[in-house]
């Protein structure tokens, strides 16, 4: 969860002086390529040439290679010796089914546990995270979409953190689920409908109601699966 942590750190400390300034170019380049991958401007499986990104983003090779290395760590970019970089292929239907089966096995139960352990501080963290997805600032639809994907990943990861089982959390984080599912289609429906479902999960957390949290999480994951299934038609 390298990128997630990095973006969280930036949000937590917006004026983090020298470090942020020296990192900001790589950060910006990373965000730009991430947004292109999420919104399918760079198609799954297609080649990514460093030279064309140098021209397009008007930066040198170094930050682009650094950003691509980070995206490789997140499973979004593949590097082949002597050939170069390409975008990770779209997940297969089989993989999609497996991912959602895994999510349905782990996340509703974890949400129930998180609800039982909920307190004001944790609730505020989750509300802030969900609020970040609802804000529709900025005109760039691609950036908004990629921000939503990242925030959704953080939101779900935080719930796993509060459920207090590191192995479950790591298992889900290792799949980079949200980065892969958001690349199945670039459509506002994917983000709009999820907002209401997140609210239902938050309401169950606010009420410290494990059964309601379990049900709300199951419903959210099932609806998410149904929204994305047409990508395989
Ligand atoms: Zn979600």
Tab-separated table of C-alpha atoms and ligand atoms in Angstrom:
chain	number	residue	atom	x	y	z
A	1	UNK	CA	0.000	0.000	0.000
A	2	UNK	CA	2.894	2.282	-0.815
A	3	UNK	CA	0.924	4.901	-2.716
A	4	UNK	CA	-1.924	4.859	-0.270
A	5	UNK	CA	0.429	5.600	2.557
A	6	UNK	CA	2.179	8.311	0.604
A	7	UNK	CA	-1.014	10.114	-0.283
A	8	UNK	CA	-2.252	9.761	3.261
A	9	UNK	CA	0.975	11.334	4.510
A	10	UNK	CA	0.538	14.243	2.144
A	11	UNK	CA	-3.005	14.822	3.276
A	12	UNK	CA	-2.028	14.569	6.901
A	13	UNK	CA	0.690	17.144	6.534
A	14	UNK	CA	-0.027	19.501	3.660
A	15	UNK	CA	2.822	21.835	4.596
A	16	UNK	CA	5.481	19.208	5.047
A	17	UNK	CA	8.162	21.568	3.715
A	18	UNK	CA	11.320	20.343	2.076
A	19	UNK	CA	10.440	16.655	1.758
A	20	UNK	CA	7.172	17.359	0.050
A	21	UNK	CA	8.766	19.857	-2.323
A	22	UNK	CA	11.550	17.485	-3.383
A	23	UNK	CA	9.016	14.687	-3.861
A	24	UNK	CA	6.333	16.684	-5.552
A	25	UNK	CA	7.539	16.210	-9.136
A	26	UNK	CA	7.609	12.417	-8.853
A	27	UNK	CA	4.278	12.615	-6.993
A	28	UNK	CA	2.711	14.685	-9.766
A	29	UNK	CA	4.068	12.416	-12.487
A	30	UNK	CA	2.872	9.377	-10.556
A	31	UNK	CA	-0.623	10.860	-10.143
A	32	UNK	CA	-0.811	11.778	-13.832
A	33	UNK	CA	0.095	8.263	-15.005
A	34	UNK	CA	-2.104	6.673	-12.314
A	35	UNK	CA	-5.084	8.722	-13.543
A	36	UNK	CA	-4.420	7.647	-17.159
A	37	UNK	CA	-4.303	3.998	-16.109
A	38	UNK	CA	-7.448	4.210	-13.952
A	39	UNK	CA	-9.498	6.047	-16.565
A	40	UNK	CA	-8.297	3.715	-19.345
A	41	UNK	CA	-6.567	6.470	-21.323
A	42	UNK	CA	-3.671	4.045	-21.136
A	43	UNK	CA	-5.492	0.848	-22.130
A	44	UNK	CA	-4.922	-2.334	-20.123
A	45	UNK	CA	-2.172	-4.417	-21.703
A	46	UNK	CA	-0.876	-1.588	-23.894
A	47	UNK	CA	2.757	-0.544	-24.130
A	48	UNK	CA	3.941	2.433	-22.127
A	49	UNK	CA	6.936	4.170	-23.615
A	50	UNK	CA	9.001	6.401	-21.376
A	51	UNK	CA	9.874	8.687	-24.301
A	52	UNK	CA	6.262	9.464	-25.122
A	53	UNK	CA	5.521	10.231	-21.467
A	54	UNK	CA	8.587	12.506	-21.409
A	55	UNK	CA	7.065	14.464	-24.290
A	56	UNK	CA	3.517	14.433	-22.993
A	57	UNK	CA	4.253	15.397	-19.398
A	58	UNK	CA	7.271	17.585	-20.249
A	59	UNK	CA	9.534	16.126	-17.597
A	60	UNK	CA	12.786	14.172	-17.708
A	61	UNK	CA	13.168	10.383	-17.761
A	62	UNK	CA	14.044	10.056	-14.069
A	63	UNK	CA	10.694	10.957	-12.426
A	64	UNK	CA	8.851	8.904	-15.039
A	65	UNK	CA	10.954	5.814	-14.333
A	66	UNK	CA	10.485	6.356	-10.607
A	67	UNK	CA	6.705	6.698	-10.983
A	68	UNK	CA	6.534	3.618	-13.222
A	69	UNK	CA	8.537	1.657	-10.647
A	70	UNK	CA	6.008	2.593	-7.994
A	71	UNK	CA	3.092	1.618	-10.238
A	72	UNK	CA	4.859	-1.693	-10.893
A	73	UNK	CA	4.868	-2.291	-7.137
A	74	UNK	CA	1.113	-1.728	-7.145
A	75	UNK	CA	0.559	-4.264	-9.894
A	76	UNK	CA	-0.643	-1.670	-12.388
A	77	UNK	CA	2.428	-1.710	-14.620
A	78	UNK	CA	4.539	-4.659	-15.757
A	79	UNK	CA	8.188	-4.372	-16.710
A	80	UNK	CA	9.773	-6.902	-19.048
A	81	UNK	CA	13.537	-7.102	-19.421
A	82	UNK	CA	14.721	-5.531	-22.716
A	83	UNK	CA	11.132	-4.852	-23.803
A	84	UNK	CA	10.004	-2.181	-21.384
A	85	UNK	CA	6.813	-1.240	-19.630
A	86	UNK	CA	3.198	-2.045	-20.333
A	87	UNK	CA	-0.047	-1.554	-18.471
A	88	UNK	CA	-1.192	-4.609	-16.540
A	89	UNK	CA	-3.828	-6.516	-18.523
A	90	UNK	CA	-7.483	-6.323	-17.529
A	91	UNK	CA	-8.387	-8.888	-14.907
A	92	UNK	CA	-10.192	-11.910	-16.330
A	93	UNK	CA	-13.804	-12.783	-15.540
A	94	UNK	CA	-12.560	-15.730	-13.496
A	95	UNK	CA	-10.241	-13.495	-11.486
A	96	UNK	CA	-13.060	-11.017	-10.992
A	97	UNK	CA	-15.333	-13.739	-9.582
A	98	UNK	CA	-12.548	-14.947	-7.309
A	99	UNK	CA	-11.869	-11.425	-6.047
A	100	UNK	CA	-15.512	-10.810	-5.189
A	101	UNK	CA	-15.840	-14.208	-3.530
A	102	UNK	CA	-12.796	-13.334	-1.417
A	103	UNK	CA	-14.194	-9.923	-0.572
A	104	UNK	CA	-17.575	-11.352	0.416
A	105	UNK	CA	-15.898	-13.915	2.631
A	106	UNK	CA	-13.721	-11.385	4.433
A	107	UNK	CA	-15.136	-7.860	4.358
A	108	UNK	CA	-18.669	-8.231	5.801
A	109	UNK	CA	-17.313	-10.143	8.782
A	110	UNK	CA	-14.527	-7.593	9.241
A	111	UNK	CA	-17.069	-4.759	9.064
A	112	UNK	CA	-19.059	-6.406	11.863
A	113	UNK	CA	-15.900	-6.642	13.965
A	114	UNK	CA	-14.997	-3.035	13.222
A	115	UNK	CA	-18.506	-1.943	14.284
A	116	UNK	CA	-18.136	-3.779	17.590
A	117	UNK	CA	-14.818	-1.997	18.179
A	118	UNK	CA	-15.928	1.410	16.860
A	119	UNK	CA	-15.231	4.652	18.716
A	120	UNK	CA	-15.472	8.363	17.906
A	121	UNK	CA	-11.897	8.684	16.677
A	122	UNK	CA	-12.171	5.775	14.253
A	123	UNK	CA	-15.564	6.930	13.066
A	124	UNK	CA	-14.138	10.392	12.316
A	125	UNK	CA	-11.330	8.792	10.261
A	126	UNK	CA	-13.836	6.783	8.219
A	127	UNK	CA	-16.181	9.743	7.736
A	128	UNK	CA	-13.295	11.878	6.517
A	129	UNK	CA	-12.254	9.152	4.092
A	130	UNK	CA	-15.794	8.716	2.746
A	131	UNK	CA	-16.201	12.494	2.539
A	132	UNK	CA	-13.134	12.692	0.293
A	133	UNK	CA	-14.965	10.575	-2.258
A	134	UNK	CA	-18.105	12.708	-2.183
A	135	UNK	CA	-16.291	15.977	-2.903
A	136	UNK	CA	-16.564	16.730	-6.587
A	137	UNK	CA	-13.873	19.350	-6.849
A	138	UNK	CA	-11.772	19.787	-9.961
A	139	UNK	CA	-12.850	19.651	-13.555
A	140	UNK	CA	-10.734	16.748	-14.717
A	141	UNK	CA	-13.058	13.732	-14.828
A	142	UNK	CA	-10.137	11.314	-15.092
A	143	UNK	CA	-8.412	12.726	-12.022
A	144	UNK	CA	-11.677	12.650	-10.092
A	145	UNK	CA	-12.210	9.031	-11.034
A	146	UNK	CA	-8.680	7.972	-10.066
A	147	UNK	CA	-8.953	9.888	-6.779
A	148	UNK	CA	-12.185	8.069	-6.044
A	149	UNK	CA	-10.513	4.705	-6.700
A	150	UNK	CA	-7.705	5.558	-4.307
A	151	UNK	CA	-10.024	6.933	-1.614
A	152	UNK	CA	-12.229	3.861	-1.879
A	153	UNK	CA	-9.150	1.657	-1.400
A	154	UNK	CA	-8.183	3.695	1.675
A	155	UNK	CA	-11.733	3.601	3.083
A	156	UNK	CA	-11.959	-0.178	2.842
A	157	UNK	CA	-8.396	-0.631	4.113
A	158	UNK	CA	-9.171	1.513	7.161
A	159	UNK	CA	-12.202	-0.631	7.987
A	160	UNK	CA	-9.967	-3.718	7.784
A	161	UNK	CA	-7.468	-1.969	10.055
A	162	UNK	CA	-10.186	-1.266	12.633
A	163	UNK	CA	-11.360	-4.885	12.431
A	164	UNK	CA	-8.038	-5.739	14.052
A	165	UNK	CA	-6.871	-8.671	11.945
A	166	UNK	CA	-3.617	-7.825	10.159
A	167	UNK	CA	-3.661	-10.993	8.086
A	168	UNK	CA	-7.086	-10.242	6.624
A	169	UNK	CA	-6.038	-6.658	5.975
A	170	UNK	CA	-2.793	-7.703	4.257
A	171	UNK	CA	-4.534	-10.366	2.176
A	172	UNK	CA	-6.940	-7.815	0.732
A	173	UNK	CA	-4.329	-5.059	0.350
A	174	UNK	CA	-2.046	-7.441	-1.536
A	175	UNK	CA	-4.710	-7.894	-4.238
A	176	UNK	CA	-4.847	-4.139	-4.991
A	177	UNK	CA	-8.510	-4.903	-5.558
A	178	UNK	CA	-9.726	-1.376	-6.087
A	179	UNK	CA	-7.056	-0.480	-8.632
A	180	UNK	CA	-8.066	-3.463	-10.737
A	181	UNK	CA	-11.829	-3.203	-10.475
A	182	UNK	CA	-11.936	0.518	-11.218
A	183	UNK	CA	-10.066	-0.177	-14.443
A	184	UNK	CA	-12.877	-2.379	-15.704
A	185	UNK	CA	-14.841	0.651	-16.826
A	186	UNK	CA	-14.584	4.421	-16.685
A	187	UNK	CA	-18.108	5.440	-15.775
A	188	UNK	CA	-19.641	7.836	-13.265
A	189	UNK	CA	-22.204	5.204	-12.191
A	190	UNK	CA	-19.352	3.261	-10.578
A	191	UNK	CA	-18.686	6.143	-8.198
A	192	UNK	CA	-22.134	7.734	-7.704
A	193	UNK	CA	-23.948	4.652	-6.447
A	194	UNK	CA	-21.125	3.603	-4.133
A	195	UNK	CA	-21.503	6.849	-2.159
A	196	UNK	CA	-24.939	5.883	-0.783
A	197	UNK	CA	-23.717	2.406	0.080
A	198	UNK	CA	-20.774	3.876	1.990
A	199	UNK	CA	-23.225	6.061	3.923
A	200	UNK	CA	-25.155	2.951	4.984
A	201	UNK	CA	-21.911	1.371	6.229
A	202	UNK	CA	-21.035	4.560	8.141
A	203	UNK	CA	-24.508	4.703	9.709
A	204	UNK	CA	-24.043	1.154	11.024
A	205	UNK	CA	-20.625	2.109	12.420
A	206	UNK	CA	-22.096	5.226	14.052
A	207	UNK	CA	-24.704	3.012	15.719
A	208	UNK	CA	-21.987	0.476	16.701
A	209	UNK	CA	-24.253	-2.165	15.139
A	210	UNK	CA	-22.254	-5.216	13.945
A	211	UNK	CA	-25.183	-6.945	12.208
A	212	UNK	CA	-26.112	-3.807	10.268
A	213	UNK	CA	-22.460	-3.193	9.344
A	214	UNK	CA	-22.088	-6.741	8.066
A	215	UNK	CA	-25.245	-6.423	5.981
A	216	UNK	CA	-24.357	-2.969	4.614
A	217	UNK	CA	-20.883	-4.136	3.604
A	218	UNK	CA	-22.244	-7.276	1.939
A	219	UNK	CA	-24.769	-5.203	0.021
A	220	UNK	CA	-22.078	-2.721	-1.090
A	221	UNK	CA	-19.794	-5.463	-2.383
A	222	UNK	CA	-22.628	-7.286	-4.168
A	223	UNK	CA	-23.790	-4.052	-5.804
A	224	UNK	CA	-20.247	-3.165	-6.773
A	225	UNK	CA	-19.922	-6.586	-8.444
A	226	UNK	CA	-23.219	-6.100	-10.302
A	227	UNK	CA	-22.201	-2.614	-11.490
A	228	UNK	CA	-18.962	-3.911	-12.949
A	229	UNK	CA	-20.166	-7.180	-14.463
A	230	UNK	CA	-21.277	-5.535	-17.760
A	231	UNK	CA	-17.578	-4.861	-18.424
A	232	UNK	CA	-17.301	-8.527	-19.421
A	233	UNK	CA	-20.228	-8.524	-21.894
B	1	LIG	ZN1	-16.453	1.084	-1.409
